[in-house]
Each structure stands twice: as C-alpha cells, then as structure tokens.
Amino acid sequence: MPRQNQKPEKPNKAKKNINLALQGGGSHGAFTWGVLDRILESDRIEIAAISGTSAGAMNAVVLADGIMAGGKAGAREALGKFWWAVHEAAVVSPFQRTPFEMMTNNWNLDYSPGYLFSDMYSRLMSPYQSNPFNLNPLRELLIEQVDFERVRSCNKLQLFISATNVRNGQVKRFDRTRLTVDKVMASACLPYIFQAVEVDGQDYWDGGYAGNPILYPFAYHSDARDVVIVQINPLTCQKTPKTARDILNRVNEITFNASLLHELRAIDFVARLLDEGSLDAKRYRKMFIHLISDEKGFEPLNASSKLNTEWPFLKHLHDLGYAAASNFLEEHFDCLGDRSSMNVQDVLRGCMAK
C-alpha cells in the first residue's frame, strides 16, 4: 500500500533497470536507506548494479544480503534492522545532543561535550595512539547484521565497493565475489578516527577520497545505462565558512566530491562526442545521469550531525530520502532509459562558478 500522501504508481509503466551510486557520509547514510526503501518498494524499478562508498557501501551490502534472503521485501527489512542496530550500538556513545539542542530541534552536536572533546583530541592524537587495539564496534555490527557468504553469492545485482589506497592514493575497487567485512570497513575508514585497514598486504582509507562513489564500473559491467546518484555530500555551499571547524568540513566536502565531478566530466565528454558522431557508437555508449538529493533538508545539518545516531534523527533522514526518491520517480521515471534528468554541464558550471 502507498504511504499517506503518496500517489499510487501507474500500473502501465514498463519496468526499468538502473545503476545506483551511493555516497558515504556517516549517519547521513540513513537518507540513502530511505531512498533504497522507496526504490525497493516500486515494482517498476530493478537494480542492476550498485556502487557504494563508506556508509553507501554498508547500505549496499545490507541490501544485497537482504535481497538474497527474501527478495525486495527482505532487503527493505534488512536495511531497517541494520539502521536500528546502528542506533542501538551507539546508545551509550559520548556523541549525544545537549538538552538545549534537543529543545531547539537541532540535530547537530555542536555543543556536545563528547563531540567537542573528540574533535579536539583527534587533531592532537592519531588513532594509532588513541586506539592502539584498533577497536571498531561498527565492524562487529556488520558481522552480526550481514552474511558475507550470501553477499558474495548474490546473483541479483552487481556490487562495487571502493576504498583509497593509502600509499599510492589510487581508488581500489572491491567486487562482490570476493567481498569481506574488512573490505567494507576499508571503504569506511576515516583516518583521523580509525587505523588504516589492511587488505591483501595494502593499507586503505575511506573510499570517499578517491571515489565517492566510483561510476566507471557501470560502463563495463552493467547492461543498464541509467546511473542514479544518491547525494548526501553537497556540491555547493551558500556562504564561505569562517570558523576552523566549518572550514575543515567544507574542505572535506570538496575533497569527497572531486572524484565524482571528474567522472561526470568524462561521462559528459563521451556523450557529447557520441552526439557529434566523433565516437563509434558500437564501441561506446551514452550513460544517462540522474540525481536524488535534498539540499534543503540537509541545509541545517553540519558535519557533527554525521555522528548523531539517535533513532528519531535516523528516521527523519530516512523519511527525507523516501520522499526524495518518490519525487524522483514521479517526475523523472519517463527519463530512465531515454535521457538524463540531470544537466551535467549545468552542475559542472555551477560547481566551478566563482
């Protein structure tokens, strides 16, 4: 049954295949949970492949596990259980809102003593000093929530997880067939919080530094031509940051979006060459780009809220994502398989505007 105020889907629409590109962003990944929840609910959409980074990688493996266990309904249930487990695991976390922030309906942790201490401490001590035993409760949570053998056997969709090689700075793609919990943790390893994750003798940090997320595997390993980017890291900001914390946050946003913009430029360049007839259409194909986001909904949230795992906040983000995906399907479903609903050139010009 459709949710309240949601328009019923039109039954005469043909089913379409899409690729999903899921960004990372801590607890903001609950927005992606909402998007996936709505897409899985639809009988008009099939997911051909997913590329995920950090929180996007976790959403991706939970979905793959759930869809193997119980189809789309199983995937929706698995995602809900995972995010509830994220909340429960952090009930005793020092990252809690103050009573003032609660009274003012502020989801940020700007005045949280635990967050302020951790923020200052991380600038003075590396995780090798502050966490010598390399404890990470998120790893145990993933082991409890995800059957990785089932994920590796998933034949319902393609799955690509990205991490950043610490030593050469290059993106590393981990494919579904050999995926492990360590590879997912490598994709989500923020170097000022966790020690680098070793995989096959190489050390890795968060995939967002080199691919947030990577798009190129879709061109080679998926028959679907539509790439739907689920954006939780803003490309632009309304004003120049002035405080030290806001400056660092904006630097991270720019860094984490740089690789995505680079790939979008390449996709747009190939599309224009194909339109001009300068490339052989038998060897190259045009990819259609789409975006699901909610910049207005994320506008009040800063970097500290990415550590907020209160259930009302996660549910709020889920509902924002669910609504954004519903709007996308209502407004742009007809574009799928035919054209991009996102004007890549306008986005690139906007990002480069002074």
GROMACS .gro file of C-alpha atoms in nm:
model
  354
    1MET     CA    1   0.000   0.000   0.000
    2PRO     CA    2   0.129   0.350  -0.079
    3ARG     CA    3   0.210   0.571   0.215
    4GLN     CA    4  -0.016   0.859   0.310
    5ASN     CA    5   0.000   1.149   0.059
    6GLN     CA    6   0.191   0.928  -0.185
    7LYS     CA    7   0.043   0.893  -0.532
    8PRO     CA    8  -0.018   0.531  -0.640
    9GLU     CA    9   0.219   0.412  -0.909
   10LYS     CA   10   0.083   0.391  -1.261
   11PRO     CA   11   0.043   0.021  -1.344
   12ASN     CA   12   0.105   0.064  -1.717
   13LYS     CA   13   0.464   0.177  -1.681
   14ALA     CA   14   0.727  -0.067  -1.809
   15LYS     CA   15   0.988  -0.194  -1.563
   16LYS     CA   16   1.327  -0.025  -1.596
   17ASN     CA   17   1.680  -0.117  -1.484
   18ILE     CA   18   1.906   0.132  -1.307
   19ASN     CA   19   2.252   0.156  -1.152
   20LEU     CA   20   2.273   0.315  -0.808
   21ALA     CA   21   2.572   0.524  -0.693
   22LEU     CA   22   2.566   0.564  -0.314
   23GLN     CA   23   2.776   0.828  -0.141
   24GLY     CA   24   2.922   0.800   0.208
   25GLY     CA   25   2.854   1.035   0.497
   26GLY     CA   26   2.825   0.867   0.837
   27SER     CA   27   2.476   0.862   0.984
   28HIS     CA   28   2.359   1.073   0.688
   29GLY     CA   29   2.360   0.738   0.510
   30ALA     CA   30   2.014   0.691   0.664
   31PHE     CA   31   1.893   0.924   0.388
   32THR     CA   32   2.015   0.662   0.140
   33TRP     CA   33   1.829   0.397   0.341
   34GLY     CA   34   1.509   0.594   0.274
   35VAL     CA   35   1.588   0.621  -0.097
   36LEU     CA   36   1.654   0.247  -0.122
   37ASP     CA   37   1.341   0.171   0.076
   38ARG     CA   38   1.130   0.359  -0.180
   39ILE     CA   39   1.307   0.213  -0.483
   40LEU     CA   40   1.273  -0.141  -0.349
   41GLU     CA   41   0.905  -0.075  -0.284
   42SER     CA   42   0.850   0.010  -0.651
   43ASP     CA   43   0.753  -0.268  -0.891
   44ARG     CA   44   0.867  -0.053  -1.185
   45ILE     CA   45   1.238  -0.044  -1.095
   46GLU     CA   46   1.503  -0.316  -1.094
   47ILE     CA   47   1.852  -0.251  -0.956
   48ALA     CA   48   2.117  -0.379  -1.198
   49ALA     CA   49   2.426  -0.266  -1.005
   50ILE     CA   50   2.529  -0.065  -0.701
   51SER     CA   51   2.849   0.129  -0.638
   52GLY     CA   52   2.893   0.231  -0.276
   53THR     CA   53   3.144   0.412  -0.059
   54SER     CA   54   3.163   0.421   0.322
   55ALA     CA   55   2.802   0.437   0.452
   56GLY     CA   56   2.694   0.380   0.093
   57ALA     CA   57   2.896   0.058   0.090
   58MET     CA   58   2.725  -0.059   0.407
   59ASN     CA   59   2.382   0.014   0.265
   60ALA     CA   60   2.483  -0.175  -0.049
   61VAL     CA   61   2.599  -0.495   0.124
   62VAL     CA   62   2.299  -0.498   0.358
   63LEU     CA   63   2.069  -0.465   0.056
   64ALA     CA   64   2.250  -0.744  -0.133
   65ASP     CA   65   2.229  -0.973   0.170
   66GLY     CA   66   1.862  -0.897   0.226
   67ILE     CA   67   1.761  -0.938  -0.137
   68MET     CA   68   1.920  -1.283  -0.146
   69ALA     CA   69   1.746  -1.383   0.176
   70GLY     CA   70   1.398  -1.255   0.094
   71GLY     CA   71   1.380  -1.057  -0.228
   72LYS     CA   72   1.294  -0.687  -0.224
   73ALA     CA   73   1.089  -0.722   0.094
   74GLY     CA   74   1.383  -0.894   0.259
   75ALA     CA   75   1.617  -0.613   0.152
   76ARG     CA   76   1.386  -0.348   0.296
   77GLU     CA   77   1.362  -0.539   0.623
   78ALA     CA   78   1.740  -0.589   0.640
   79LEU     CA   79   1.807  -0.218   0.589
   80GLY     CA   80   1.563  -0.124   0.864
   81LYS     CA   81   1.721  -0.373   1.104
   82PHE     CA   82   2.071  -0.251   1.020
   83TRP     CA   83   1.997   0.114   1.093
   84TRP     CA   84   1.816   0.023   1.415
   85ALA     CA   85   2.127  -0.175   1.515
   86VAL     CA   86   2.343   0.132   1.435
   87HIS     CA   87   2.125   0.332   1.674
   88GLU     CA   88   2.134   0.067   1.948
   89ALA     CA   89   2.511   0.026   1.924
   90ALA     CA   90   2.558   0.396   1.992
   91VAL     CA   91   2.309   0.442   2.277
   92VAL     CA   92   2.596   0.487   2.523
   93SER     CA   93   2.807   0.686   2.278
   94PRO     CA   94   2.954   1.013   2.410
   95PHE     CA   95   2.822   1.182   2.097
   96GLN     CA   96   2.487   1.297   2.230
   97ARG     CA   97   2.292   1.619   2.185
   98THR     CA   98   2.266   1.855   2.478
   99PRO     CA   99   1.924   1.942   2.629
  100PHE     CA  100   1.947   2.283   2.458
  101GLU     CA  101   1.995   2.122   2.117
  102MET     CA  102   1.702   1.891   2.184
  103MET     CA  103   1.474   2.177   2.288
  104THR     CA  104   1.563   2.375   1.976
  105ASN     CA  105   1.517   2.073   1.742
  106ASN     CA  106   1.881   2.099   1.637
  107TRP     CA  107   2.020   1.766   1.515
  108ASN     CA  108   2.382   1.887   1.523
  109LEU     CA  109   2.624   1.807   1.806
  110ASP     CA  110   2.797   2.145   1.818
  111TYR     CA  111   2.769   2.172   2.198
  112SER     CA  112   2.804   1.804   2.283
  113PRO     CA  113   3.097   1.770   2.530
  114GLY     CA  114   3.180   1.427   2.389
  115TYR     CA  115   3.191   1.555   2.033
  116LEU     CA  116   3.393   1.866   2.122
  117PHE     CA  117   3.648   1.662   2.317
  118SER     CA  118   3.679   1.402   2.039
  119ASP     CA  119   3.711   1.672   1.773
  120MET     CA  120   3.996   1.842   1.962
  121TYR     CA  121   4.161   1.514   2.062
  122SER     CA  122   4.167   1.383   1.702
  123ARG     CA  123   4.376   1.685   1.600
  124LEU     CA  124   4.637   1.604   1.863
  125MET     CA  125   4.646   1.225   1.868
  126SER     CA  126   4.632   0.974   1.583
  127PRO     CA  127   4.411   0.662   1.613
  128TYR     CA  128   4.731   0.459   1.647
  129GLN     CA  129   4.790   0.643   1.975
  130SER     CA  130   4.434   0.691   2.098
  131ASN     CA  131   4.308   0.344   1.993
  132PRO     CA  132   4.613   0.113   1.999
  133PHE     CA  133   4.398  -0.204   1.999
  134ASN     CA  134   4.213  -0.080   1.691
  135LEU     CA  135   3.866  -0.137   1.836
  136ASN     CA  136   3.580  -0.062   1.599
  137PRO     CA  137   3.228  -0.158   1.710
  138LEU     CA  138   3.098  -0.095   1.359
  139ARG     CA  139   3.294  -0.396   1.234
  140GLU     CA  140   3.124  -0.623   1.486
  141LEU     CA  141   2.788  -0.476   1.394
  142LEU     CA  142   2.845  -0.558   1.025
  143ILE     CA  143   2.946  -0.915   1.111
  144GLU     CA  144   2.626  -0.956   1.312
  145GLN     CA  145   2.400  -0.798   1.051
  146VAL     CA  146   2.544  -0.923   0.720
  147ASP     CA  147   2.603  -1.274   0.589
  148PHE     CA  148   2.901  -1.205   0.363
  149GLU     CA  149   2.895  -1.552   0.212
  150ARG     CA  150   2.542  -1.476   0.094
  151VAL     CA  151   2.655  -1.137  -0.039
  152ARG     CA  152   2.937  -1.299  -0.236
  153SER     CA  153   2.685  -1.539  -0.392
  154CYS     CA  154   2.438  -1.263  -0.483
  155ASN     CA  155   2.338  -1.303  -0.846
  156LYS     CA  156   2.060  -1.044  -0.837
  157LEU     CA  157   2.283  -0.743  -0.898
  158GLN     CA  158   2.643  -0.627  -0.944
  159LEU     CA  159   2.817  -0.471  -0.644
  160PHE     CA  160   3.122  -0.244  -0.638
  161ILE     CA  161   3.282  -0.112  -0.318
  162SER     CA  162   3.559   0.150  -0.330
  163ALA     CA  163   3.845   0.234  -0.093
  164THR     CA  164   4.154   0.455  -0.118
  165ASN     CA  165   4.500   0.301  -0.123
  166VAL     CA  166   4.696   0.493   0.140
  167ARG     CA  167   5.035   0.462  -0.028
  168ASN     CA  168   4.957   0.542  -0.391
  169GLY     CA  169   4.637   0.743  -0.345
  170GLN     CA  170   4.453   0.540  -0.609
  171VAL     CA  171   4.099   0.409  -0.584
  172LYS     CA  172   4.063   0.036  -0.523
  173ARG     CA  173   3.750  -0.142  -0.643
  174PHE     CA  174   3.634  -0.444  -0.444
  175ASP     CA  175   3.391  -0.665  -0.634
  176ARG     CA  176   3.111  -0.871  -0.487
  177THR     CA  177   3.256  -1.219  -0.545
  178ARG     CA  178   3.548  -1.168  -0.304
  179LEU     CA  179   3.391  -0.917  -0.068
  180THR     CA  180   3.471  -0.936   0.305
  181VAL     CA  181   3.389  -0.733   0.611
  182ASP     CA  182   3.743  -0.587   0.608
  183LYS     CA  183   3.695  -0.455   0.255
  184VAL     CA  184   3.375  -0.278   0.357
  185MET     CA  185   3.548  -0.138   0.666
  186ALA     CA  186   3.833  -0.017   0.443
  187SER     CA  187   3.576   0.178   0.242
  188ALA     CA  188   3.457   0.346   0.563
  189CYS     CA  189   3.792   0.410   0.731
  190LEU     CA  190   3.825   0.778   0.823
  191PRO     CA  191   4.199   0.811   0.902
  192TYR     CA  192   4.162   1.055   1.189
  193ILE     CA  193   3.924   0.815   1.369
  194PHE     CA  194   4.040   0.465   1.272
  195GLN     CA  195   4.367   0.295   1.184
  196ALA     CA  196   4.410   0.208   0.816
  197VAL     CA  197   4.251  -0.125   0.721
  198GLU     CA  198   4.490  -0.380   0.573
  199VAL     CA  199   4.360  -0.589   0.282
  200ASP     CA  200   4.591  -0.827   0.094
  201GLY     CA  201   4.900  -0.651   0.226
  202GLN     CA  202   4.784  -0.298   0.134
  203ASP     CA  203   4.651  -0.028   0.366
  204TYR     CA  204   4.328   0.154   0.283
  205TRP     CA  205   4.137   0.462   0.394
  206ASP     CA  206   3.785   0.580   0.323
  207GLY     CA  207   3.684   0.539  -0.040
  208GLY     CA  208   3.550   0.893  -0.050
  209TYR     CA  209   3.897   1.036  -0.101
  210ALA     CA  210   3.933   0.867  -0.441
  211GLY     CA  211   3.577   0.781  -0.542
  212ASN     CA  212   3.255   0.892  -0.373
  213PRO     CA  213   3.132   0.674  -0.531
  214ILE     CA  214   3.301   0.534  -0.842
  215LEU     CA  215   3.092   0.534  -1.160
  216TYR     CA  216   3.321   0.375  -1.420
  217PRO     CA  217   3.233   0.008  -1.338
  218PHE     CA  218   2.879   0.070  -1.464
  219ALA     CA  219   3.009   0.131  -1.817
  220TYR     CA  220   3.189  -0.204  -1.826
  221HIS     CA  221   2.993  -0.438  -1.603
  222SER     CA  222   2.626  -0.338  -1.623
  223ASP     CA  223   2.375  -0.350  -1.906
  224ALA     CA  224   2.176  -0.062  -1.754
  225ARG     CA  225   2.257   0.281  -1.897
  226ASP     CA  226   2.100   0.488  -1.618
  227VAL     CA  227   2.314   0.597  -1.324
  228VAL     CA  228   2.117   0.732  -1.028
  229ILE     CA  229   2.344   0.916  -0.783
  230VAL     CA  230   2.217   0.936  -0.426
  231GLN     CA  231   2.381   1.254  -0.299
  232ILE     CA  232   2.440   1.323   0.069
  233ASN     CA  233   2.751   1.543   0.032
  234PRO     CA  234   2.659   1.889  -0.101
  235LEU     CA  235   2.844   2.011  -0.408
  236THR     CA  236   2.799   2.379  -0.325
  237CYS     CA  237   2.771   2.588  -0.009
  238GLN     CA  238   2.572   2.908   0.047
  239LYS     CA  239   2.850   3.109   0.210
  240THR     CA  240   3.222   3.092   0.269
  241PRO     CA  241   3.295   2.916   0.602
  242LYS     CA  242   3.477   3.125   0.863
  243THR     CA  243   3.525   2.903   1.170
  244ALA     CA  244   3.802   2.640   1.184
  245ARG     CA  245   3.552   2.356   1.208
  246ASP     CA  246   3.338   2.483   0.918
  247ILE     CA  247   3.647   2.535   0.701
  248LEU     CA  248   3.762   2.176   0.763
  249ASN     CA  249   3.413   2.047   0.691
  250ARG     CA  250   3.400   2.231   0.358
  251VAL     CA  251   3.747   2.109   0.262
  252ASN     CA  252   3.629   1.752   0.324
  253GLU     CA  253   3.314   1.810   0.114
  254ILE     CA  254   3.520   1.942  -0.177
  255THR     CA  255   3.770   1.656  -0.148
  256PHE     CA  256   3.499   1.391  -0.129
  257ASN     CA  257   3.320   1.530  -0.437
  258ALA     CA  258   3.627   1.589  -0.656
  259SER     CA  259   3.648   1.235  -0.795
  260LEU     CA  260   3.274   1.224  -0.866
  261LEU     CA  261   3.293   1.551  -1.061
  262HIS     CA  262   3.590   1.416  -1.255
  263GLU     CA  263   3.392   1.110  -1.363
  264LEU     CA  264   3.089   1.322  -1.451
  265ARG     CA  265   3.309   1.535  -1.677
  266ALA     CA  266   3.432   1.221  -1.852
  267ILE     CA  267   3.079   1.085  -1.897
  268ASP     CA  268   2.959   1.419  -2.033
  269PHE     CA  269   3.257   1.440  -2.271
  270VAL     CA  270   3.186   1.094  -2.415
  271ALA     CA  271   2.817   1.179  -2.452
  272ARG     CA  272   2.895   1.496  -2.648
  273LEU     CA  273   3.138   1.311  -2.875
  274LEU     CA  274   2.874   1.046  -2.941
  275ASP     CA  275   2.617   1.313  -3.024
  276GLU     CA  276   2.864   1.469  -3.267
  277GLY     CA  277   2.936   1.133  -3.428
  278SER     CA  278   3.304   1.154  -3.332
  279LEU     CA  279   3.296   0.820  -3.147
  280ASP     CA  280   3.191   0.478  -3.269
  281ALA     CA  281   2.851   0.408  -3.112
  282LYS     CA  282   2.922   0.034  -3.139
  283ARG     CA  283   3.221   0.067  -2.903
  284TYR     CA  284   3.094   0.342  -2.673
  285ARG     CA  285   2.756   0.407  -2.521
  286LYS     CA  286   2.594   0.709  -2.366
  287MET     CA  287   2.519   0.692  -1.994
  288PHE     CA  288   2.214   0.873  -1.856
  289ILE     CA  289   2.277   1.056  -1.528
  290HIS     CA  290   2.018   1.123  -1.259
  291LEU     CA  291   2.035   1.264  -0.907
  292ILE     CA  292   1.834   1.204  -0.592
  293SER     CA  293   1.909   1.464  -0.325
  294ASP     CA  294   1.751   1.704  -0.077
  295GLU     CA  295   1.975   2.006  -0.032
  296LYS     CA  296   1.706   2.194   0.159
  297GLY     CA  297   1.664   1.906   0.404
  298PHE     CA  298   2.040   1.882   0.462
  299GLU     CA  299   2.096   2.258   0.485
  300PRO     CA  300   2.055   2.279   0.867
  301LEU     CA  301   2.292   1.985   0.920
  302ASN     CA  302   2.668   2.019   0.961
  303ALA     CA  303   2.948   1.763   0.991
  304SER     CA  304   2.882   1.695   1.360
  305SER     CA  305   2.538   1.552   1.280
  306LYS     CA  306   2.707   1.268   1.086
  307LEU     CA  307   2.784   1.120   1.430
  308ASN     CA  308   2.429   1.157   1.558
  309THR     CA  309   2.268   0.812   1.569
  310GLU     CA  310   1.953   0.893   1.765
  311TRP     CA  311   1.665   0.694   1.622
  312PRO     CA  312   1.438   0.999   1.562
  313PHE     CA  313   1.721   1.157   1.358
  314LEU     CA  314   1.789   0.843   1.155
  315LYS     CA  315   1.416   0.808   1.091
  316HIS     CA  316   1.398   1.176   0.991
  317LEU     CA  317   1.675   1.120   0.736
  318HIS     CA  318   1.506   0.802   0.613
  319ASP     CA  319   1.183   0.993   0.555
  320LEU     CA  320   1.368   1.269   0.367
  321GLY     CA  321   1.525   1.004   0.142
  322TYR     CA  322   1.197   0.821   0.090
  323ALA     CA  323   1.024   1.144  -0.012
  324ALA     CA  324   1.311   1.246  -0.243
  325ALA     CA  325   1.300   0.908  -0.419
  326SER     CA  326   0.921   0.930  -0.451
  327ASN     CA  327   0.953   1.273  -0.612
  328PHE     CA  328   1.222   1.143  -0.847
  329LEU     CA  329   1.007   0.851  -0.963
  330GLU     CA  330   0.706   1.077  -1.010
  331GLU     CA  331   0.893   1.345  -1.205
  332HIS     CA  332   1.167   1.157  -1.390
  333PHE     CA  333   1.065   0.796  -1.437
  334ASP     CA  334   1.000   0.856  -1.808
  335CYS     CA  335   1.360   0.978  -1.849
  336LEU     CA  336   1.502   0.640  -1.748
  337GLY     CA  337   1.642   0.456  -2.048
  338ASP     CA  338   1.595   0.759  -2.272
  339ARG     CA  339   1.781   1.066  -2.143
  340SER     CA  340   1.948   1.223  -1.839
  341SER     CA  341   1.728   1.409  -1.593
  342MET     CA  342   2.038   1.581  -1.451
  343ASN     CA  343   2.205   1.850  -1.661
  344VAL     CA  344   2.567   1.752  -1.602
  345GLN     CA  345   2.709   2.060  -1.775
  346ASP     CA  346   2.500   2.294  -1.559
  347VAL     CA  347   2.615   2.111  -1.246
  348LEU     CA  348   2.980   2.133  -1.350
  349ARG     CA  349   2.947   2.501  -1.435
  350GLY     CA  350   2.778   2.567  -1.104
  351CYS     CA  351   3.049   2.386  -0.912
  352MET     CA  352   3.321   2.583  -1.089
  353ALA     CA  353   3.150   2.921  -1.068
  354LYS     CA  354   3.324   3.186  -0.868
   0.00000   0.00000   0.00000
